[in-house]
Tab-separated table of C-alpha atoms in Angstrom:
chain	number	residue	atom	x	y	z
A	1153	MET	CA	-126.895	-8.682	151.499
A	1154	SER	CA	-125.789	-10.697	148.399
A	1155	THR	CA	-122.449	-11.957	147.567
A	1156	VAL	CA	-120.689	-12.318	143.984
A	1157	ALA	CA	-119.138	-15.815	143.433
A	1158	THR	CA	-115.994	-15.689	141.689
A	1159	THR	CA	-114.454	-18.344	139.700
A	1160	ASP	CA	-110.978	-18.766	138.078
A	1161	PRO	CA	-111.338	-18.590	134.254
A	1162	VAL	CA	-111.191	-22.134	132.885
A	1163	LEU	CA	-108.491	-22.794	130.109
A	1164	THR	CA	-109.132	-25.061	127.261
A	1165	PRO	CA	-106.761	-27.714	126.410
A	1166	ARG	CA	-105.374	-25.505	123.439
A	1167	GLN	CA	-105.223	-22.358	125.369
A	1168	SER	CA	-103.380	-24.283	128.175
A	1169	THR	CA	-100.674	-25.800	125.598
A	1170	GLY	CA	-100.135	-22.255	123.809
A	1171	ALA	CA	-99.600	-20.340	127.151
A	1172	SER	CA	-97.109	-23.312	128.231
A	1173	LEU	CA	-95.339	-22.902	124.943
A	1174	ARG	CA	-95.099	-19.246	125.096
A	1175	GLY	CA	-93.546	-19.388	128.666
A	1176	ARG	CA	-90.889	-22.032	127.453
A	1177	LEU	CA	-90.111	-19.805	124.734
A	1178	GLN	CA	-89.884	-16.931	126.826
A	1179	ASP	CA	-87.351	-18.897	129.565
A	1180	ALA	CA	-85.436	-20.305	126.301
A	1181	LEU	CA	-85.111	-17.042	124.604
A	1182	PRO	CA	-81.869	-15.886	126.668
A	1183	LYS	CA	-80.071	-19.069	126.029
A	1184	ILE	CA	-80.880	-19.178	122.343
A	1185	VAL	CA	-79.658	-15.536	121.958
A	1186	LEU	CA	-76.360	-16.503	124.076
A	1187	ALA	CA	-75.823	-19.777	122.283
A	1188	PRO	CA	-74.060	-18.426	119.277
A	1189	SER	CA	-71.487	-16.561	121.509
A	1190	PHE	CA	-71.190	-19.526	123.537
A	1191	VAL	CA	-70.083	-21.681	121.121
A	1192	ILE	CA	-67.794	-19.365	119.489
A	1193	THR	CA	-65.937	-18.651	122.727
A	1194	ILE	CA	-65.927	-22.388	123.241
A	1195	ILE	CA	-64.205	-23.026	119.748
A	1196	PHE	CA	-62.033	-20.030	119.272
A	1197	VAL	CA	-60.568	-19.450	122.890
A	1198	TYR	CA	-61.015	-22.811	124.684
A	1199	GLY	CA	-60.556	-24.941	121.633
A	1200	PHE	CA	-57.392	-23.000	120.614
A	1201	ILE	CA	-56.129	-23.167	124.039
A	1202	VAL	CA	-56.401	-27.048	123.845
A	1203	TRP	CA	-54.801	-26.899	120.179
A	1204	THR	CA	-51.829	-25.063	121.207
A	1205	ALA	CA	-51.026	-27.243	124.214
A	1206	TYR	CA	-51.025	-30.071	121.720
A	1207	LEU	CA	-48.659	-28.204	119.291
A	1208	SER	CA	-46.252	-27.387	122.296
A	1209	PHE	CA	-45.881	-31.439	122.619
A	1210	THR	CA	-45.093	-31.954	119.021
A	1211	ASN	CA	-42.373	-31.196	116.564
A	1212	SER	CA	-44.119	-28.517	114.681
A	1213	LYS	CA	-41.883	-25.836	112.508
A	1214	THR	CA	-43.490	-23.901	109.907
A	1215	PHE	CA	-46.886	-25.885	109.792
A	1216	PRO	CA	-48.564	-27.707	112.428
A	1217	SER	CA	-47.386	-31.457	112.964
A	1218	TYR	CA	-49.676	-33.812	114.815
A	1219	ALA	CA	-47.317	-36.595	115.857
A	1220	LEU	CA	-46.220	-36.406	119.382
A	1221	THR	CA	-42.730	-36.103	120.311
A	1222	GLY	CA	-43.026	-35.428	124.071
A	1223	ALA	CA	-41.948	-32.345	126.220
A	1224	ARG	CA	-38.669	-31.236	124.019
A	1225	ALA	CA	-40.084	-27.805	123.463
A	1226	TYR	CA	-40.410	-27.435	126.983
A	1227	GLN	CA	-36.769	-28.797	127.827
A	1228	ARG	CA	-35.530	-26.458	125.046
A	1229	LEU	CA	-36.880	-23.459	127.009
A	1230	TRP	CA	-35.438	-24.908	130.408
A	1231	ARG	CA	-31.946	-25.110	128.869
A	1232	TRP	CA	-32.408	-21.595	127.495
A	1233	THR	CA	-33.435	-20.444	130.764
A	1234	PHE	CA	-30.913	-21.857	133.058
A	1235	GLU	CA	-27.993	-23.435	130.894
A	1236	SER	CA	-27.711	-20.753	128.101
A	1237	ASP	CA	-24.469	-18.803	128.003
A	1238	PRO	CA	-24.549	-16.259	126.615
A	1239	PRO	CA	-28.004	-15.611	127.849
A	1240	SER	CA	-30.758	-16.558	125.368
A	1241	SER	CA	-33.523	-14.458	124.027
A	1242	TRP	CA	-36.136	-16.413	126.330
A	1243	TYR	CA	-34.006	-15.652	129.403
A	1244	THR	CA	-33.993	-12.216	128.370
A	1245	SER	CA	-37.827	-12.053	127.906
A	1246	ILE	CA	-38.808	-13.423	131.190
A	1247	THR	CA	-35.953	-11.198	133.000
A	1248	ASN	CA	-37.690	-8.406	131.533
A	1249	MET	CA	-40.874	-9.804	132.390
A	1250	ALA	CA	-39.884	-9.632	135.971
A	1251	ILE	CA	-38.602	-6.023	135.879
A	1252	PHE	CA	-41.520	-4.767	133.877
A	1253	GLY	CA	-44.277	-6.639	136.093
A	1254	PHE	CA	-43.025	-5.532	139.268
A	1255	LEU	CA	-42.289	-1.957	138.486
A	1256	TYR	CA	-45.406	-1.453	136.357
A	1257	VAL	CA	-47.641	-3.058	138.813
A	1258	GLY	CA	-45.882	-1.409	142.124
A	1259	ILE	CA	-45.711	2.049	140.525
A	1260	CYS	CA	-49.325	1.890	138.986
A	1261	LEU	CA	-50.774	0.734	142.437
A	1262	ALA	CA	-48.862	3.461	144.207
A	1263	LEU	CA	-49.440	6.287	141.803
A	1264	GLY	CA	-53.185	5.548	141.245
A	1265	LEU	CA	-53.737	5.435	145.349
A	1266	PHE	CA	-51.939	8.682	145.535
A	1267	LEU	CA	-53.779	10.403	142.862
A	1268	ALA	CA	-57.003	8.728	144.264
A	1269	ILE	CA	-56.349	10.247	147.926
A	1270	LEU	CA	-55.701	13.843	146.739
A	1271	LEU	CA	-58.941	13.873	144.424
A	1272	ASP	CA	-60.769	12.553	147.576
A	1273	GLN	CA	-60.052	15.893	149.078
A	1274	LYS	CA	-62.550	17.548	147.043
A	1275	ILE	CA	-60.264	19.577	145.301
A	1276	ARG	CA	-60.994	22.388	142.953
A	1277	GLY	CA	-61.077	21.142	139.523
A	1278	GLU	CA	-61.884	17.423	140.136
A	1279	SER	CA	-64.156	17.075	137.218
A	1280	VAL	CA	-61.593	18.310	134.866
A	1281	LEU	CA	-58.509	16.351	136.280
A	1282	ARG	CA	-60.580	13.034	136.368
A	1283	PRO	CA	-60.883	12.638	132.599
A	1284	ILE	CA	-57.239	13.895	132.303
A	1285	PHE	CA	-55.866	11.137	133.885
A	1286	LEU	CA	-58.446	8.901	132.611
A	1287	TYR	CA	-57.798	9.684	129.004
A	1288	PRO	CA	-54.586	7.546	128.560
A	1289	MET	CA	-56.632	4.203	129.165
A	1290	ALA	CA	-58.636	5.233	126.206
A	1291	LEU	CA	-55.800	4.965	123.704
A	1292	SER	CA	-54.470	1.741	122.384
A	1293	PHE	CA	-51.214	0.351	123.355
A	1294	ILE	CA	-50.069	1.113	119.855
A	1295	VAL	CA	-50.768	4.807	119.792
A	1296	THR	CA	-49.241	5.061	123.429
A	1297	GLY	CA	-46.136	3.376	122.092
A	1298	VAL	CA	-45.802	5.595	119.090
A	1299	ALA	CA	-46.389	8.986	121.004
A	1300	TRP	CA	-43.953	7.690	123.599
A	1301	LYS	CA	-41.145	6.551	120.980
A	1302	TRP	CA	-41.388	10.073	119.383
A	1303	PHE	CA	-41.238	11.950	122.722
A	1304	LEU	CA	-38.217	9.644	124.103
A	1305	ASP	CA	-36.277	9.500	120.839
A	1306	PRO	CA	-33.021	11.204	121.505
A	1307	GLY	CA	-33.371	12.899	117.798
A	1308	LEU	CA	-36.762	13.921	118.104
A	1309	GLY	CA	-38.247	14.367	121.383
A	1310	LEU	CA	-37.319	15.517	124.953
A	1311	GLU	CA	-33.483	15.447	124.718
A	1312	GLN	CA	-33.492	17.213	121.455
A	1313	THR	CA	-36.011	19.858	122.731
A	1314	LEU	CA	-33.778	20.523	125.708
A	1315	HIS	CA	-30.700	20.981	123.692
A	1316	GLN	CA	-32.546	23.564	121.351
A	1317	PHE	CA	-33.172	25.257	124.758
A	1318	GLY	CA	-29.488	25.433	125.438
A	1319	TRP	CA	-29.015	22.491	128.092
A	1320	THR	CA	-26.686	20.676	125.800
A	1321	SER	CA	-25.533	18.493	128.510
A	1322	PHE	CA	-28.770	16.753	129.079
A	1323	HIS	CA	-29.036	13.199	127.713
A	1324	PHE	CA	-31.738	10.760	127.881
A	1325	ASP	CA	-30.993	7.789	125.568
A	1326	TRP	CA	-32.982	5.071	127.145
A	1327	ILE	CA	-34.823	3.839	124.262
A	1328	LYS	CA	-31.497	3.209	122.261
A	1329	ASN	CA	-29.876	1.425	125.338
A	1330	LYS	CA	-30.465	-2.236	125.650
A	1331	ASP	CA	-29.712	-1.987	129.505
A	1332	PHE	CA	-32.285	0.496	130.002
A	1333	VAL	CA	-34.852	0.077	127.082
A	1334	ILE	CA	-37.047	-2.048	129.291
A	1335	TYR	CA	-37.666	0.754	131.677
A	1336	THR	CA	-39.078	2.956	128.706
A	1337	VAL	CA	-41.738	0.226	128.245
A	1338	VAL	CA	-42.285	0.768	132.175
A	1339	ILE	CA	-42.737	4.389	131.779
A	1340	ALA	CA	-45.159	4.381	129.112
A	1341	GLY	CA	-47.331	1.428	130.471
A	1342	VAL	CA	-47.399	3.315	133.899
A	1343	TRP	CA	-48.569	6.487	131.993
A	1344	GLN	CA	-51.501	4.792	130.627
A	1345	ALA	CA	-52.799	2.458	133.403
A	1346	SER	CA	-52.313	4.541	136.269
A	1347	GLY	CA	-55.412	6.796	135.647
A	1348	PHE	CA	-57.473	3.327	135.553
A	1349	VAL	CA	-56.213	2.383	138.759
A	1350	MET	CA	-56.810	6.099	140.366
A	1351	ALA	CA	-60.599	5.483	139.381
A	1352	MET	CA	-60.787	2.262	140.954
A	1353	PHE	CA	-59.066	3.469	144.139
A	1354	LEU	CA	-61.473	6.480	144.172
A	1355	ALA	CA	-64.515	4.661	143.733
A	1356	GLY	CA	-63.534	2.716	146.656
A	1357	LEU	CA	-62.628	5.576	148.892
A	1358	ARG	CA	-65.950	7.214	148.187
A	1359	GLY	CA	-67.453	3.951	149.286
A	1360	ILE	CA	-66.158	4.107	152.540
A	1361	ASP	CA	-68.398	4.788	155.451
A	1362	GLY	CA	-67.658	8.450	156.746
A	1363	GLU	CA	-68.727	7.850	160.362
A	1364	ILE	CA	-66.121	5.501	160.615
A	1365	MET	CA	-63.603	8.107	159.482
A	1366	LYS	CA	-65.122	10.628	162.025
A	1367	ALA	CA	-64.827	7.938	164.945
A	1368	ALA	CA	-61.078	7.826	164.156
A	1369	GLN	CA	-60.663	11.656	163.975
A	1370	ILE	CA	-62.611	12.112	167.182
A	1371	ASP	CA	-59.969	9.413	168.834
A	1372	GLY	CA	-57.159	11.427	167.630
A	1373	ALA	CA	-56.061	9.547	164.859
A	1374	SER	CA	-53.728	11.720	162.701
A	1375	ALA	CA	-54.119	11.848	158.774
A	1376	PHE	CA	-51.252	9.218	158.348
A	1377	GLN	CA	-52.935	6.728	160.867
A	1378	LEU	CA	-56.373	7.079	159.615
A	1379	TYR	CA	-55.187	6.028	155.917
A	1380	ARG	CA	-52.619	3.368	157.303
A	1381	ARG	CA	-54.823	1.536	159.829
A	1382	ILE	CA	-58.568	2.225	158.426
A	1383	VAL	CA	-58.906	3.325	154.916
A	1384	ILE	CA	-55.855	1.255	152.939
A	1385	PRO	CA	-57.131	-1.997	154.802
A	1386	LEU	CA	-60.551	-1.376	153.770
A	1387	LEU	CA	-59.326	-1.038	150.104
A	1388	ARG	CA	-57.882	-4.471	150.159
A	1389	PRO	CA	-60.654	-5.816	147.600
A	1390	ILE	CA	-59.704	-2.948	145.503
A	1391	PHE	CA	-55.909	-3.595	145.691
A	1392	LEU	CA	-56.622	-7.274	144.805
A	1393	SER	CA	-58.800	-6.416	141.872
A	1394	ALA	CA	-56.119	-3.784	140.314
A	1395	PHE	CA	-53.291	-6.188	140.914
A	1396	ILE	CA	-54.940	-8.876	138.881
A	1397	VAL	CA	-55.955	-6.575	136.065
A	1398	LEU	CA	-52.301	-5.199	135.936
A	1399	ALA	CA	-50.715	-8.227	136.281
A	1400	HIS	CA	-52.789	-9.690	133.317
A	1401	MET	CA	-52.069	-6.507	131.207
A	1402	ALA	CA	-48.363	-6.952	131.855
A	1403	ILE	CA	-48.193	-10.595	130.990
A	1404	LYS	CA	-49.757	-10.340	127.845
A	1405	SER	CA	-48.065	-6.929	126.592
A	1406	TYR	CA	-47.037	-7.285	123.013
A	1407	ASP	CA	-48.210	-4.359	121.090
A	1408	LEU	CA	-46.842	-1.693	123.595
A	1409	VAL	CA	-43.104	-3.143	123.080
A	1410	VAL	CA	-43.425	-3.257	119.203
A	1411	ALA	CA	-44.710	0.122	118.838
A	1412	LEU	CA	-42.304	1.940	121.560
A	1413	THR	CA	-39.151	-0.010	120.848
A	1414	SER	CA	-39.298	-2.469	118.006
A	1415	GLY	CA	-38.333	-4.998	120.418
A	1416	GLY	CA	-35.235	-3.016	121.547
A	1417	PRO	CA	-31.519	-3.170	120.428
A	1418	GLY	CA	-31.029	-6.917	119.588
A	1419	GLY	CA	-34.443	-8.173	121.273
A	1420	SER	CA	-33.512	-6.402	124.643
A	1421	ALA	CA	-36.898	-5.148	125.087
A	1422	TRP	CA	-38.682	-8.499	124.554
A	1423	LEU	CA	-41.313	-9.807	126.677
A	1424	PRO	CA	-42.577	-13.492	126.596
A	1425	SER	CA	-45.186	-12.548	124.177
A	1426	ASN	CA	-42.861	-10.930	121.863
A	1427	PHE	CA	-40.835	-14.236	121.965
A	1428	MET	CA	-43.834	-16.380	121.085
A	1429	TYR	CA	-44.758	-14.286	118.190
A	1430	GLU	CA	-41.285	-14.090	116.815
A	1431	TYR	CA	-40.607	-18.022	117.313
A	1432	THR	CA	-43.911	-19.089	115.954
A	1433	PHE	CA	-44.354	-16.825	112.918
A	1434	LYS	CA	-41.008	-15.590	112.005
A	1435	ARG	CA	-38.611	-18.325	113.155
A	1436	ASN	CA	-40.556	-21.453	111.927
A	1437	GLU	CA	-40.433	-23.037	115.534
A	1438	MET	CA	-44.290	-23.462	116.025
A	1439	ALA	CA	-43.599	-26.007	118.848
A	1440	VAL	CA	-41.516	-23.594	120.774
A	1441	GLY	CA	-43.746	-20.852	120.413
A	1442	SER	CA	-46.733	-22.928	121.565
A	1443	ALA	CA	-44.749	-24.037	124.715
A	1444	SER	CA	-43.924	-20.201	125.470
A	1445	ALA	CA	-47.578	-19.463	125.077
A	1446	ILE	CA	-48.730	-22.169	127.515
A	1447	ILE	CA	-46.229	-20.863	129.889
A	1448	MET	CA	-47.948	-17.498	129.712
A	1449	LEU	CA	-51.192	-19.037	130.161
A	1450	MET	CA	-49.849	-20.682	133.224
A	1451	THR	CA	-48.516	-17.781	134.780
A	1452	ILE	CA	-51.797	-15.894	134.403
A	1453	SER	CA	-53.859	-18.867	135.611
A	1454	ALA	CA	-51.386	-18.871	138.987
A	1455	ILE	CA	-52.487	-15.262	139.459
A	1456	ILE	CA	-56.271	-15.396	138.705
A	1457	VAL	CA	-57.301	-18.946	140.065
A	1458	PRO	CA	-56.333	-17.987	143.513
A	1459	TYR	CA	-58.393	-14.887	143.280
A	1460	LEU	CA	-61.343	-16.409	141.929
A	1461	TYR	CA	-61.076	-19.298	144.779
A	1462	SER	CA	-60.804	-16.518	147.340
A	1463	GLU	CA	-63.912	-14.711	145.999
A	1464	LEU	CA	-65.829	-17.709	145.708
A	1465	LYS	CA	-64.913	-18.833	149.318
A	1466	GLU	CA	-65.583	-15.346	150.613
A	1467	LYS	CA	-69.333	-15.212	148.930
A	1468	ALA	CA	-69.940	-19.017	150.453
A	1469	ARG	CA	-69.497	-17.681	153.967
C-alpha cells in the first residue's frame, strides 16, 4: 500500500507579488468606482449646504457677499413671524406649511392604510388596481400640478363640466380663493402620494405572520380588534418610514405649488421653498433666502435624525 505525498505549490517572489497586487486592486476597485460620486456629493451637496449657511450670516443681496454681519437675516425672519402686521409672506409660508404638512401626511397615511387593508383581502382585480393606485407616483409634481390645475379651474374643469350638465348652483373655486387655495395643494399631493403609501403598508401586511392572525381569531378577536391591537402595532416601522418620506416631501415641495397655483392669489399658497426661491432669485435678498433654506434643513433634520438614531439604537440591540 503506497501513499502519495502532496505538497502546496511554491510561489516565486514574482508570482507572490503579482497575486497580492491583483488582490489589492480587486479590493480597491469598488472604492475607485465610487470615489468620483463620493467627491461630487461632498462638494455639490454638503459643500453647498455649508456655503448656504455661511451666506445666511452675511448681507448678500443679488450676489454673494462674504463679509459676516451676524444673524440679521434670521432676526428679520423672526420679526416677520411674530411681529409683522399684516402677516408677512414668511408667516404665510410657515402657516401653509403647518396646514399642508399636517393634512398631507395624515390623509396619506390614513388613506394608504385603508387601501392596503382593502387590497389585502385578496379582492378580484388586485393586479389591476395596484398599478392604478401607484401610477400617480410615477408622475412628476409638475405634471400633477398642471393636471389638477385644469381639473379645478372654475372655467375649465369640474365646475364648468357640472354647469354644462345643468347643475348651475355648484361652485368650487378654491384654486382662486386665497383662503382655500392651500387645500387644493393638499388634494393634489394626496392624490399623488397615497398610492405609494398604500404599497408600503401592503408590503407590511403581507409580511405579518398568518399564524398570529389565526390565533387571534381563534381567541375571538373581531376584525376591528384584530387590526387595532395586532396588525397596526406590527406596522409601526412602516408608519415611521412613511411618515419620514411624506414629511420630507412636504417640506421641500415647490414645483407642485408653482404648477398648480402659481403661488396662489398674492402668494397665499406659498410654502417655505417658494419663499426661499422668491427672495433669493427674484427679490435679490440672498441672505434672507439662505436663512430660510437653513431653517428648512433644520426642520428636515429634526425629523430624520431622531429616526436614524432610533434605527441605529434598535440595530445595536
